[in-house]
PDB file of C-alpha atoms in Angstrom:
ATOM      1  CA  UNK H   1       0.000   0.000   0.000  1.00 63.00           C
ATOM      2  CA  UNK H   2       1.321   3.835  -0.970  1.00 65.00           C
ATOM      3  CA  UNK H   3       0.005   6.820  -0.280  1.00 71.00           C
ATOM      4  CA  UNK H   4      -0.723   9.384  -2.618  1.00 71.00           C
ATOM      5  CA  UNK H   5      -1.238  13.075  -2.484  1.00 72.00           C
ATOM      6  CA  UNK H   6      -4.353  14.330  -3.557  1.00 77.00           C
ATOM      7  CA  UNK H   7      -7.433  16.938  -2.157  1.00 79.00           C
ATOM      8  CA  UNK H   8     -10.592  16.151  -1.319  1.00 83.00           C
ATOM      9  CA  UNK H   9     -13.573  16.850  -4.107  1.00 81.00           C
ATOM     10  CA  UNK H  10     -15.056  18.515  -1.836  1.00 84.00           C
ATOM     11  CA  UNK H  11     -13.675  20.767   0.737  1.00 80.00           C
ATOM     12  CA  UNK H  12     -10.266  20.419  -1.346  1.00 78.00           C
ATOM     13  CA  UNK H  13      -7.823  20.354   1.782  1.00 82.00           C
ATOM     14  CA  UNK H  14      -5.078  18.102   0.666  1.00 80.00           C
ATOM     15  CA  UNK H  15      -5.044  14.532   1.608  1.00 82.00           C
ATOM     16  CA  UNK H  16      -2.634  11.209   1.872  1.00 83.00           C
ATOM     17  CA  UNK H  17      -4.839   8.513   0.140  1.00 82.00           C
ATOM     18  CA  UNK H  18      -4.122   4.901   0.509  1.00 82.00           C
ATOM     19  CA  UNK H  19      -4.033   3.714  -3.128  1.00 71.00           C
ATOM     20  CA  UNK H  20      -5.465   0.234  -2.510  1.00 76.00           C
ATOM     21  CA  UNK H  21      -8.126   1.796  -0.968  1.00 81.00           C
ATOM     22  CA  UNK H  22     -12.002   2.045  -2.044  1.00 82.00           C
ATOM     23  CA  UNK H  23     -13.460   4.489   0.505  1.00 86.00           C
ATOM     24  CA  UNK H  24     -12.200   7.301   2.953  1.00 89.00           C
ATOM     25  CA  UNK H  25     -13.907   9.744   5.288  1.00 90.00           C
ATOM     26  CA  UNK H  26     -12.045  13.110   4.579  1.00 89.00           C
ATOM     27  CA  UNK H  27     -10.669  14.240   8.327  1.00 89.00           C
ATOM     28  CA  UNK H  28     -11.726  17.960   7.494  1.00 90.00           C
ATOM     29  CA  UNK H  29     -15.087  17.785   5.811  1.00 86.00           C
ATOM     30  CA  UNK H  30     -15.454  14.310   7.301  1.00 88.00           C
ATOM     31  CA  UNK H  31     -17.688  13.969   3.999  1.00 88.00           C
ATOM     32  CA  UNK H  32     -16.997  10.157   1.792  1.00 88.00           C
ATOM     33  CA  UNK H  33     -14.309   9.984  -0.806  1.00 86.00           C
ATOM     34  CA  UNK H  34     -14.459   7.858  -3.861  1.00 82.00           C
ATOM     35  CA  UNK H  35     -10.489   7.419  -3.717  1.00 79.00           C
ATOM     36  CA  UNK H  36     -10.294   4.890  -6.970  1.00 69.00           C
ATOM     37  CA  UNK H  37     -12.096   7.692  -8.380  1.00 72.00           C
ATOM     38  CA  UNK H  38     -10.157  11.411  -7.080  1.00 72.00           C
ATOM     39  CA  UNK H  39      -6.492   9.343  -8.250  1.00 65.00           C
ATOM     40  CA  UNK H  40      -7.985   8.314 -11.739  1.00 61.00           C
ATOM     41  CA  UNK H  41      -9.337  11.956 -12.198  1.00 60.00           C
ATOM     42  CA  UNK H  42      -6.346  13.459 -10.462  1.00 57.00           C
ATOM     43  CA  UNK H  43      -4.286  11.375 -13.146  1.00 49.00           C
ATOM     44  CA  UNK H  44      -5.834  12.604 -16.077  1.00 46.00           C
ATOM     45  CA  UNK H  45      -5.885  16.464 -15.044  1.00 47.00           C
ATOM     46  CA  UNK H  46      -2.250  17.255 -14.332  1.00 53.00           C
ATOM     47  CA  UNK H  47      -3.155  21.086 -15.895  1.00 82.00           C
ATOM     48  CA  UNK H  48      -5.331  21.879 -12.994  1.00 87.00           C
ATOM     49  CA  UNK H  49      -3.198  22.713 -10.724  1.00 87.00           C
ATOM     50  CA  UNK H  50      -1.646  25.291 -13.430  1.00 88.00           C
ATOM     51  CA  UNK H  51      -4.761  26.157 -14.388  1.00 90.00           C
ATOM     52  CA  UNK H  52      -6.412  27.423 -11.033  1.00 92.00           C
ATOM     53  CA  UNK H  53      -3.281  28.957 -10.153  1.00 91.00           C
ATOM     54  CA  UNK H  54      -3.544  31.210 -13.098  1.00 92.00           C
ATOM     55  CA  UNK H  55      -6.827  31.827 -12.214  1.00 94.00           C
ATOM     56  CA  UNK H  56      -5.844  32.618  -8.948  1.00 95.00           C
ATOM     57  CA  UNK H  57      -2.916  34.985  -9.823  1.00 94.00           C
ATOM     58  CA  UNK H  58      -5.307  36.934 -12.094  1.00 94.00           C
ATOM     59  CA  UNK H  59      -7.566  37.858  -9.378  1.00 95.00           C
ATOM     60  CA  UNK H  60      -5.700  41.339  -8.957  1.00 93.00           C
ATOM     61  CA  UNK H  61      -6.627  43.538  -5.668  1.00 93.00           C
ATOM     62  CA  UNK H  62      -8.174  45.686  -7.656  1.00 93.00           C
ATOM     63  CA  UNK H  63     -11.021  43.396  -8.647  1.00 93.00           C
ATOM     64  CA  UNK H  64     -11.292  42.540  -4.983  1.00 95.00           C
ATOM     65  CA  UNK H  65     -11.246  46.269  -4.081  1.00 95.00           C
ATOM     66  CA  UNK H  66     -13.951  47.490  -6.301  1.00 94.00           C
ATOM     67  CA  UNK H  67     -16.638  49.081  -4.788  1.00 92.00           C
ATOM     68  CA  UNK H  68     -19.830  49.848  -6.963  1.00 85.00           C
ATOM     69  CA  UNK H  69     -20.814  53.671  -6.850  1.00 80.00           C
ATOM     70  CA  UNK H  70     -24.074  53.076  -5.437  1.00 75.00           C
ATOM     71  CA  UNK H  71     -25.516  56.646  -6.843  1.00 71.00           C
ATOM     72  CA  UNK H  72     -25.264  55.552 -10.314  1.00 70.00           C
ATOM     73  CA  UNK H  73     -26.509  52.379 -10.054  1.00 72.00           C
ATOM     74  CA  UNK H  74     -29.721  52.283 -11.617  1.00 68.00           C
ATOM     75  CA  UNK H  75     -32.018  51.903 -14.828  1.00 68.00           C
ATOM     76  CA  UNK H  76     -29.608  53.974 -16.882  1.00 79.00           C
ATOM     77  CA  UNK H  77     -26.378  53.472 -15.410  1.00 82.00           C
ATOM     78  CA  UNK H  78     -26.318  50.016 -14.090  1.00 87.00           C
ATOM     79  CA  UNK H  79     -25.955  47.849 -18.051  1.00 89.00           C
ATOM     80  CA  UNK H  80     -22.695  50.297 -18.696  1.00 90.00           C
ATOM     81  CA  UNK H  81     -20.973  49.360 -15.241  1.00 90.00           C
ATOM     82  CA  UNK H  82     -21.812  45.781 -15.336  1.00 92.00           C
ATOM     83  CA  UNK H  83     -20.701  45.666 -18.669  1.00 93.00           C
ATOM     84  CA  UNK H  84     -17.212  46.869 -17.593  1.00 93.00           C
ATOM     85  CA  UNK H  85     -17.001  44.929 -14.591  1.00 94.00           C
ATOM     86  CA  UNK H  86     -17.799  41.380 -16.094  1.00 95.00           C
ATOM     87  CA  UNK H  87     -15.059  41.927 -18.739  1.00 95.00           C
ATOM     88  CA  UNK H  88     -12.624  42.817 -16.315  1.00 95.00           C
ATOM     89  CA  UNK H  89     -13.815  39.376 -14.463  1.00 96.00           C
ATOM     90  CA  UNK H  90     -13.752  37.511 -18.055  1.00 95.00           C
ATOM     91  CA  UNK H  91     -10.426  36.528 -18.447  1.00 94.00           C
ATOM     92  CA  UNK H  92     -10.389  35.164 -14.515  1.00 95.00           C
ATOM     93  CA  UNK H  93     -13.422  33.113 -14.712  1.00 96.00           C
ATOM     94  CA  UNK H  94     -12.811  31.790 -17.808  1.00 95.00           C
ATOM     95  CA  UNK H  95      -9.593  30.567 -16.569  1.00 94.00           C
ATOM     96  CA  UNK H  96     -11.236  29.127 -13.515  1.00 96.00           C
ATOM     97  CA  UNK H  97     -13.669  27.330 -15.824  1.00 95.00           C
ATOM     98  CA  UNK H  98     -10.707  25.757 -18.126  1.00 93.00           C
ATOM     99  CA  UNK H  99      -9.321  24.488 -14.147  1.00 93.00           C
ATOM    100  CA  UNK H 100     -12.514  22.665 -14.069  1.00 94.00           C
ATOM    101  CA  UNK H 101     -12.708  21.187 -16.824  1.00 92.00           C
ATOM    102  CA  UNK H 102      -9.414  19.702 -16.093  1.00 90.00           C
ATOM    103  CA  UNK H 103     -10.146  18.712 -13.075  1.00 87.00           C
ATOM    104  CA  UNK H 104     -13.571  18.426 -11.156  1.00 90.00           C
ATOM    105  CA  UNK H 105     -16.388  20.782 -10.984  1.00 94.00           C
ATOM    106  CA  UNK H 106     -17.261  20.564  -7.496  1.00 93.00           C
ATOM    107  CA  UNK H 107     -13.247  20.283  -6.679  1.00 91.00           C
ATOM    108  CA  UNK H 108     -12.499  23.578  -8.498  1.00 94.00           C
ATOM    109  CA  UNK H 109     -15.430  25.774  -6.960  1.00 96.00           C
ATOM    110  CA  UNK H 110     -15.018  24.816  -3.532  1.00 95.00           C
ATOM    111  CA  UNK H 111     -11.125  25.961  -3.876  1.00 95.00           C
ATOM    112  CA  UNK H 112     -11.872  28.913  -5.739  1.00 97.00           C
ATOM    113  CA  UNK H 113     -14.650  30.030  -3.287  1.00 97.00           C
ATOM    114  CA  UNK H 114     -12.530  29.298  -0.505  1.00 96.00           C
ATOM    115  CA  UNK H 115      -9.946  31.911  -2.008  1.00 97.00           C
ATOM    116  CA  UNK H 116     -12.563  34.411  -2.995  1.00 97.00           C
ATOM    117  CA  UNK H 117     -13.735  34.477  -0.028  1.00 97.00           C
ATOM    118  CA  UNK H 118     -10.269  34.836   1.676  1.00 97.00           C
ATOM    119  CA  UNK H 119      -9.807  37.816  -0.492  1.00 97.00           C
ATOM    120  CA  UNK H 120     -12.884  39.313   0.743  1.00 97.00           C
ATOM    121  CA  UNK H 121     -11.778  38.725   4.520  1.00 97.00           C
ATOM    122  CA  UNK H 122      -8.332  39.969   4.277  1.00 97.00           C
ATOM    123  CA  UNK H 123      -9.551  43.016   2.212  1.00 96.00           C
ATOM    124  CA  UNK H 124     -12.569  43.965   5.310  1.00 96.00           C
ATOM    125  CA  UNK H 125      -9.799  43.337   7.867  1.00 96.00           C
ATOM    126  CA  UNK H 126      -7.423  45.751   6.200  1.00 96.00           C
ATOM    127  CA  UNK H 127     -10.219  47.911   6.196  1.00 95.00           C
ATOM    128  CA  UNK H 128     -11.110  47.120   9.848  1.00 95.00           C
ATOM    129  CA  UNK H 129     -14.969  47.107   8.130  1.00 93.00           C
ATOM    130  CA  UNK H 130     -17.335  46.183  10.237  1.00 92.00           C
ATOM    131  CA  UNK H 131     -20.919  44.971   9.458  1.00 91.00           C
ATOM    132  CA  UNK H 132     -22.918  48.706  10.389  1.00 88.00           C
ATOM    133  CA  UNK H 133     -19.822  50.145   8.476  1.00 89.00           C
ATOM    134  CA  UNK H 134     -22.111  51.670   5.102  1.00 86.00           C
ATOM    135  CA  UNK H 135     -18.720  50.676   2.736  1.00 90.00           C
ATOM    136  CA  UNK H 136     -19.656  47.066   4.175  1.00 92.00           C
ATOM    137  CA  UNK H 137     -23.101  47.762   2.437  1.00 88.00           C
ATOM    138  CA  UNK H 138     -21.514  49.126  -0.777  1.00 90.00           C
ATOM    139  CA  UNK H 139     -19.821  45.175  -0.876  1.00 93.00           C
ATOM    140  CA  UNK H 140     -22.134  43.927  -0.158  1.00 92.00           C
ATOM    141  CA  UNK H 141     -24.274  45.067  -2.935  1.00 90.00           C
ATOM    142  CA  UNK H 142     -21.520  45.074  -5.228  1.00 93.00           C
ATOM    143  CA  UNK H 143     -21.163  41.211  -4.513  1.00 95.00           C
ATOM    144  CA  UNK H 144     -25.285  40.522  -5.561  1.00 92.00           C
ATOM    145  CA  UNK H 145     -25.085  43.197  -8.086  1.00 91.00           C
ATOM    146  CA  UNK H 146     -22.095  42.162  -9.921  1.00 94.00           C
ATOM    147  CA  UNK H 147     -19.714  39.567  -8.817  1.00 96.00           C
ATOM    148  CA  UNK H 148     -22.588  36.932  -8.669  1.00 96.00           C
ATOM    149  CA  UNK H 149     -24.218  38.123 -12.467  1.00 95.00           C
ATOM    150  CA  UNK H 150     -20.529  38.201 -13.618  1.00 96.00           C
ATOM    151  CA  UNK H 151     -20.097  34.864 -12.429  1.00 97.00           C
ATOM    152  CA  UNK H 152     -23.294  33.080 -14.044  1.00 96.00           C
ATOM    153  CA  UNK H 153     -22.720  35.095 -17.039  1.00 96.00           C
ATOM    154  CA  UNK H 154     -20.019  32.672 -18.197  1.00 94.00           C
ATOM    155  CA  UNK H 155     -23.050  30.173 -18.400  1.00 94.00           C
ATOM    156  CA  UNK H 156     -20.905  27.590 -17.214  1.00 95.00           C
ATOM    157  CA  UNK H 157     -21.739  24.688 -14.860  1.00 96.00           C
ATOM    158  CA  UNK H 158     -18.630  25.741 -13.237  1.00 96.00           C
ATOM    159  CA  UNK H 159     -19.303  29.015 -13.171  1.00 97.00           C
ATOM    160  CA  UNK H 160     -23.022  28.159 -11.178  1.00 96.00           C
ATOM    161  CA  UNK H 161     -21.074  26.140  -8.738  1.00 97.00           C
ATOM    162  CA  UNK H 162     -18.659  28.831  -7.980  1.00 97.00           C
ATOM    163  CA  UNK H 163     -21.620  31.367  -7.329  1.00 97.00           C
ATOM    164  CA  UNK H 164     -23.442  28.801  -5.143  1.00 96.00           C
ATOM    165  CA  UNK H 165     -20.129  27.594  -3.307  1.00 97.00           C
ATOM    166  CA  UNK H 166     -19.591  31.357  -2.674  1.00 97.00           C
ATOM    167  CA  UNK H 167     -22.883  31.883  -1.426  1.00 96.00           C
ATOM    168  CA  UNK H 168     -22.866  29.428   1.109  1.00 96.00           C
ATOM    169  CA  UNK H 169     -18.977  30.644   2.525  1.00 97.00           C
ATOM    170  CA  UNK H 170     -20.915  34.235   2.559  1.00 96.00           C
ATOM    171  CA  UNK H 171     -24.151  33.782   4.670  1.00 95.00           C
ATOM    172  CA  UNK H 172     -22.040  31.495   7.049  1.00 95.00           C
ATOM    173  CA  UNK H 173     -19.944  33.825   7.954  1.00 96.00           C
ATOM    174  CA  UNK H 174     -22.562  36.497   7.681  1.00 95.00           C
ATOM    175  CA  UNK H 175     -25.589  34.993   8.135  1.00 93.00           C
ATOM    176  CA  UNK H 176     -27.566  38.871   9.449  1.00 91.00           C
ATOM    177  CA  UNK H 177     -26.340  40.074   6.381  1.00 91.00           C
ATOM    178  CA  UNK H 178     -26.804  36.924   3.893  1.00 93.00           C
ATOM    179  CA  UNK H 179     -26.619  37.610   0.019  1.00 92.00           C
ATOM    180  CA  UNK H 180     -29.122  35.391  -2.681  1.00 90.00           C
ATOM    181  CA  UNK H 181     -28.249  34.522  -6.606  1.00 91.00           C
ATOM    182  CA  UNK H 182     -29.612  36.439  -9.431  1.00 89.00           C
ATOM    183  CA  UNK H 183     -28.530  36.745 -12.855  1.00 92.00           C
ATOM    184  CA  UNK H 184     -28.102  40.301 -14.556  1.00 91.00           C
ATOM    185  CA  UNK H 185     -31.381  39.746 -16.297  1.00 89.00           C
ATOM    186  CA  UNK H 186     -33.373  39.653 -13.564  1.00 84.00           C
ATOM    187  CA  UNK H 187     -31.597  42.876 -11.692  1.00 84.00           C
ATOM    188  CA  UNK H 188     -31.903  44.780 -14.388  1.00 82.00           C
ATOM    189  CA  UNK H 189     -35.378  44.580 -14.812  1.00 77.00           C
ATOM    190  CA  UNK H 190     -35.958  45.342 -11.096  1.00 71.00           C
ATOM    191  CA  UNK H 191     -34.295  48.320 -11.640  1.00 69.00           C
ATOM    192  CA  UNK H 192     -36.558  49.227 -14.622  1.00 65.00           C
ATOM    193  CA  UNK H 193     -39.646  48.207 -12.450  1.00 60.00           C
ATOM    194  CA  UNK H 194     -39.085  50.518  -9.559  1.00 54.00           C
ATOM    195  CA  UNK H 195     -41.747  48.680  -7.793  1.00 54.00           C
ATOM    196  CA  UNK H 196     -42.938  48.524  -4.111  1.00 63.00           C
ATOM    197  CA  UNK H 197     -42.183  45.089  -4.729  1.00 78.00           C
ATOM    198  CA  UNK H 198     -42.871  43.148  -1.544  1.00 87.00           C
ATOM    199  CA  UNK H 199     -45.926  45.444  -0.745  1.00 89.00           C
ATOM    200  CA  UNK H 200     -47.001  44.676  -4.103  1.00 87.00           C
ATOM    201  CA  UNK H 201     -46.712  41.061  -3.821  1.00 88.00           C
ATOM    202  CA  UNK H 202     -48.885  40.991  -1.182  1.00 92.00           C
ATOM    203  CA  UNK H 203     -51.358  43.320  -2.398  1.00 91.00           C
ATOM    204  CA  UNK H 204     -51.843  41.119  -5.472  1.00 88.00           C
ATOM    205  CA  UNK H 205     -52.379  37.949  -3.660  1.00 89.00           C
ATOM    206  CA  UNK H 206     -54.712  39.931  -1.242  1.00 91.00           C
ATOM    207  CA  UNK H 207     -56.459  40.392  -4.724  1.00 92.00           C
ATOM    208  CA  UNK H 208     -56.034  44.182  -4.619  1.00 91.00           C
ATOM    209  CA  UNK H 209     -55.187  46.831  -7.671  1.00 90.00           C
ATOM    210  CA  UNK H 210     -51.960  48.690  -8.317  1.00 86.00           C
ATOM    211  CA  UNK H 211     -53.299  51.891  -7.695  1.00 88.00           C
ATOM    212  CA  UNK H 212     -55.140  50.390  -4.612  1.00 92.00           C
ATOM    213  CA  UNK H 213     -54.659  52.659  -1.186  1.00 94.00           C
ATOM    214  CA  UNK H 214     -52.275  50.774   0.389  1.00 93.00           C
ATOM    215  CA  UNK H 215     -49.856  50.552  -2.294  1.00 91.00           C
ATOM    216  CA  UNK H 216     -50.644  54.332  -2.904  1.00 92.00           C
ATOM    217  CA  UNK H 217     -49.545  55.444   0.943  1.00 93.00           C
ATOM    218  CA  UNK H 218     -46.148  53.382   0.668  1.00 92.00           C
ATOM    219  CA  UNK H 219     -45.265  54.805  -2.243  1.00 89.00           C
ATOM    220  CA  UNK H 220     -45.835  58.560  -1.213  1.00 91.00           C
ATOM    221  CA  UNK H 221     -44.147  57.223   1.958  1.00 92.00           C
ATOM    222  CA  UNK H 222     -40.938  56.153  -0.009  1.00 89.00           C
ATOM    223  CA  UNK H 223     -40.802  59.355  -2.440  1.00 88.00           C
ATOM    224  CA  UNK H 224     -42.160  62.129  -0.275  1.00 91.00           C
ATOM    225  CA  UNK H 225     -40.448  60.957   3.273  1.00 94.00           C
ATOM    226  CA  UNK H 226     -38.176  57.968   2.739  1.00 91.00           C
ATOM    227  CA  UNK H 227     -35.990  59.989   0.060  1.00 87.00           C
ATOM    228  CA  UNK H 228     -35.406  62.794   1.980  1.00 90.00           C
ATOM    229  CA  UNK H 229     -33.757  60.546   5.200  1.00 90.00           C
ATOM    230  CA  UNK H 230     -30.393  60.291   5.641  1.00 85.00           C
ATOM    231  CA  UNK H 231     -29.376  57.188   4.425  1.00 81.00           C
ATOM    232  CA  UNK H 232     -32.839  56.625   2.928  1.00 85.00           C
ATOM    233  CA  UNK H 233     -31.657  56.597  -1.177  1.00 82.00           C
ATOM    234  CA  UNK H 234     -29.200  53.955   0.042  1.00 80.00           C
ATOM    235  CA  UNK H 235     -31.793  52.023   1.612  1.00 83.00           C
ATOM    236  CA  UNK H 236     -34.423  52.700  -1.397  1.00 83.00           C
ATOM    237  CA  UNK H 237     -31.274  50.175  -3.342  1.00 80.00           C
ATOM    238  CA  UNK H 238     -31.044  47.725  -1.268  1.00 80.00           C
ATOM    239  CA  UNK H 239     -34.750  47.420  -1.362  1.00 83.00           C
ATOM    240  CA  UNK H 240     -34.824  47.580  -5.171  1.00 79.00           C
ATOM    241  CA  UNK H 241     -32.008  44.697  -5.408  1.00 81.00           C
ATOM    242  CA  UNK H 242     -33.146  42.778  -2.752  1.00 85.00           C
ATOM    243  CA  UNK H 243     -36.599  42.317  -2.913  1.00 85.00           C
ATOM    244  CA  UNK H 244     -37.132  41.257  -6.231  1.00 83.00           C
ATOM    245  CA  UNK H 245     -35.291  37.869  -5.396  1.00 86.00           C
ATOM    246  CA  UNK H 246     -37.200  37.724  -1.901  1.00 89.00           C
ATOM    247  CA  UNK H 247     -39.920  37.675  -4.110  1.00 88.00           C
ATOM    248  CA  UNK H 248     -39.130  34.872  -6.529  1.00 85.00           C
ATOM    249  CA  UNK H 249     -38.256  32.674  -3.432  1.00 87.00           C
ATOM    250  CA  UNK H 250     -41.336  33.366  -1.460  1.00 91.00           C
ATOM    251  CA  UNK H 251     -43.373  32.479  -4.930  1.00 89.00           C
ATOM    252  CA  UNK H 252     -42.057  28.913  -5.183  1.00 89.00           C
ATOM    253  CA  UNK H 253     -42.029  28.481  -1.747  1.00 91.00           C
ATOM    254  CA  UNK H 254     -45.838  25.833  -1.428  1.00 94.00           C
ATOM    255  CA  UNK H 255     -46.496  27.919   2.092  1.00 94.00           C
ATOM    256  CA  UNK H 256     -46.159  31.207   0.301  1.00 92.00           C
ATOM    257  CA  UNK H 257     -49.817  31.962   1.275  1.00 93.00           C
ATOM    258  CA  UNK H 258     -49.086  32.096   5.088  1.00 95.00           C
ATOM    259  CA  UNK H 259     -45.745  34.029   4.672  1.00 94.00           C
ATOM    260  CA  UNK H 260     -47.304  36.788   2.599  1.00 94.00           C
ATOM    261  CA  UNK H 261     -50.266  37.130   5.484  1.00 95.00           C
ATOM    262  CA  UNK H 262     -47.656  36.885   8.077  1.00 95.00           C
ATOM    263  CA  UNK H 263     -45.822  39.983   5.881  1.00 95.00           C
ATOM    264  CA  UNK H 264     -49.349  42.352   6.217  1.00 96.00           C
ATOM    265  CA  UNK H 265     -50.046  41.267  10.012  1.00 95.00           C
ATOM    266  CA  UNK H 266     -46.346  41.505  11.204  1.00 95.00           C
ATOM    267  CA  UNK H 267     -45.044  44.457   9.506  1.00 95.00           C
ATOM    268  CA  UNK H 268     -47.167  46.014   6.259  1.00 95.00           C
ATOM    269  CA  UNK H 269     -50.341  46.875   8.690  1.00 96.00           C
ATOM    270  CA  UNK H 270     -48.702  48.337  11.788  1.00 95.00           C
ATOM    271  CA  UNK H 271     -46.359  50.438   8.978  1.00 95.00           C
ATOM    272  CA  UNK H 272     -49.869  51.664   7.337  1.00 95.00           C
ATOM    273  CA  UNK H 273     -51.127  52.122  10.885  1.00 96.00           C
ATOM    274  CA  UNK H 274     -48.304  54.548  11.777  1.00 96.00           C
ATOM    275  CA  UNK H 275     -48.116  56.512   8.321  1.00 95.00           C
ATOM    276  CA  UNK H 276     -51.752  57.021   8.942  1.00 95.00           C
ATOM    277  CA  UNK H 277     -50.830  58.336  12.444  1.00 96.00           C
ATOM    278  CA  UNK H 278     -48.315  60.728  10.860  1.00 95.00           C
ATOM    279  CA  UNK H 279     -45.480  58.986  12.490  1.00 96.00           C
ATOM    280  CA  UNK H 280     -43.579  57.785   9.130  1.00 94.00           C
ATOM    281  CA  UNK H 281     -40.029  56.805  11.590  1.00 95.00           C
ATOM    282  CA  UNK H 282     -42.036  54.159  13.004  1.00 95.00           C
ATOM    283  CA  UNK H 283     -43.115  53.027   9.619  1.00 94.00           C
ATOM    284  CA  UNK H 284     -39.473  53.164   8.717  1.00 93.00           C
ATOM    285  CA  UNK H 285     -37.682  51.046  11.395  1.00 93.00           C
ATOM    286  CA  UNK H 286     -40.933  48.469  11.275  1.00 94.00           C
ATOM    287  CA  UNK H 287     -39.998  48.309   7.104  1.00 92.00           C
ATOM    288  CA  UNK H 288     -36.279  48.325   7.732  1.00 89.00           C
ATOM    289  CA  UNK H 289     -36.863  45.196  10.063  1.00 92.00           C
ATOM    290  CA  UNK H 290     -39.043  43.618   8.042  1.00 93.00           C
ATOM    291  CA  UNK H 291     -36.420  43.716   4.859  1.00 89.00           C
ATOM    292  CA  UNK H 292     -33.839  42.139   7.229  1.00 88.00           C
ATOM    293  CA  UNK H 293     -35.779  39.650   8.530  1.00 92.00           C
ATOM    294  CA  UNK H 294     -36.832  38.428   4.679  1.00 92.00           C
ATOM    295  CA  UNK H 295     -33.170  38.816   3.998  1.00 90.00           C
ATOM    296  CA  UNK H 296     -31.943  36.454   6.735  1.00 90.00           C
ATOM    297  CA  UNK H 297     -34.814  33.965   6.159  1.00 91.00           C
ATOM    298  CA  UNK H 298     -35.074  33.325   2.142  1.00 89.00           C
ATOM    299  CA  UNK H 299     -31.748  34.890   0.773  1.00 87.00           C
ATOM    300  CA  UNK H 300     -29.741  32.130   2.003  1.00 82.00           C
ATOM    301  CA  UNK H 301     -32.315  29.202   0.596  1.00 61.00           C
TER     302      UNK H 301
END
């Protein structure tokens, strides 16, 4: 019996493998390893080690670094600064794609994420960002935004297993301020919608109108009070990034009755109850929890 070197499919912390071996239990993920299978595979993809390392090395600080101007992200300017972005992130997902190929899928995103993600740490501690910090917003939304469509827009099984492996490396080690998956499609168009879109969700499947009162007095609430707030533009984008995809989950969710009533009796009434009392900071923290709350429950899922 020899041992061979070799990393685990999927946490890919490096291993001694008895060749003679069918079966281990990785001592890090403790997850089962095929190990006939990782030494044939490792075998036949002696570029993958070259390969991710490129792909590592052309992850510059920069990339890392970049912080989207939050002002100009919207209907108009948001297709020009995504475009830019994702071809500055071309040539490094592409390159994590060809290490993948060589190698294995689910190998090559869980090492890649791990990096990523190491990036993003050192680059916060450097920073000494903390969660409340609003630049630890701007990355935030920068991350859901445009990493994540940048990702997926290499339309690569790869590439979807990166974003998911990501993901999951995020919400764990921020799970009060989790991120979800959406392609650039479907932000874009949330940015063209400007809608009230949670509100309206439940409105509809409360069978009311557009133009029905409730959706009226949060409206005139967001534009006439909301706007004027410090903070409260920067809050109007998170809201018109994040709830979109709330949305979408809560829709294929079979319960999604009960959640949207829970939505009007938790938080929706009492925030109509206090705009109608002319008390509109109420309404404001009640909304503010209420879009945290959605976020920590469905973003992750």
């Amino acid at each position: 019996m020899q041992f061979i070197s070799a990393q685990c499919p999927h946490c890919g912390k490096e291993l001694q493998l008895p060749d003679d071996a069918q079966q281990v239990v990785c001592m890090y993920c403790a997850k089962p390893i095929d190990v006939q299978a990782v030494l044939c595979s490792q075998g036949d993809s002696e570029s993958y080690p070259s390969l991710l390392r490129t792909a590592k090395e052309q992850l510059k600080n920069d990339l890392v670094a970049y912080r989207a101007n939050i002002q100009a992200v919207n209907n108009h300017g948001y297709p020009e600064a995504f475009r830019s972005y994702a071809e500055r992130w071309a040539p490094v997902l592409q390159a994590y794609c060809a290490a993948a190929e060589a190698g294995s899928i689910e190998r090559a995103a869980e090492e890649y994420s791990v990096f990523l993600m190491e990036r993003f740490l050192e680059l916060f501690q450097q920073m000494e960002l903390k969660e409340s910090d609003t630049r630890f917003f701007d990355y935030r939304y920068t991350v859901v935004a445009f990493l994540i469509p940048a990702i997926l827009k290499q339309e690569h099984e790869a590439a979807e297993a990166l974003a998911d492996h990501f993901l999951e490396k995020w919400n764990k080690q921020y799970p009060k301020k989790p991120l979800g998956k959406a392609r650039y499609e479907e932000i874009s168009r949330g940015f063209r919608q400007r809608l009230c879109f949670i509100t309206t969700a439940v409105c509809e499947f409360q069978g009311k109108s557009d133009d029905c009162y409730e959706l009226t007095a949060f409206r005139r609430f967001r534009d006439d009070w909301l706007t004027q707030t410090p903070g409260g533009r920067r809050k109007i984008q998170e809201y018109y990034l994040f709830a979109p995809i709330l949305v979408q989950k809560i829709d294929h969710r079979a319960d999604r009755a009960s959640i949207y009533q829970g939505i009007w009796q938790n938080y929706l009434q009492p925030c109509l109850v206090e705009l109608e009392a002319g008390n509109p900071e109420n309404c404001a923290r009640t909304y503010e929890d209420m879009v945290s709350r959605l976020e920590q429950e469905f973003l992750p899922a």
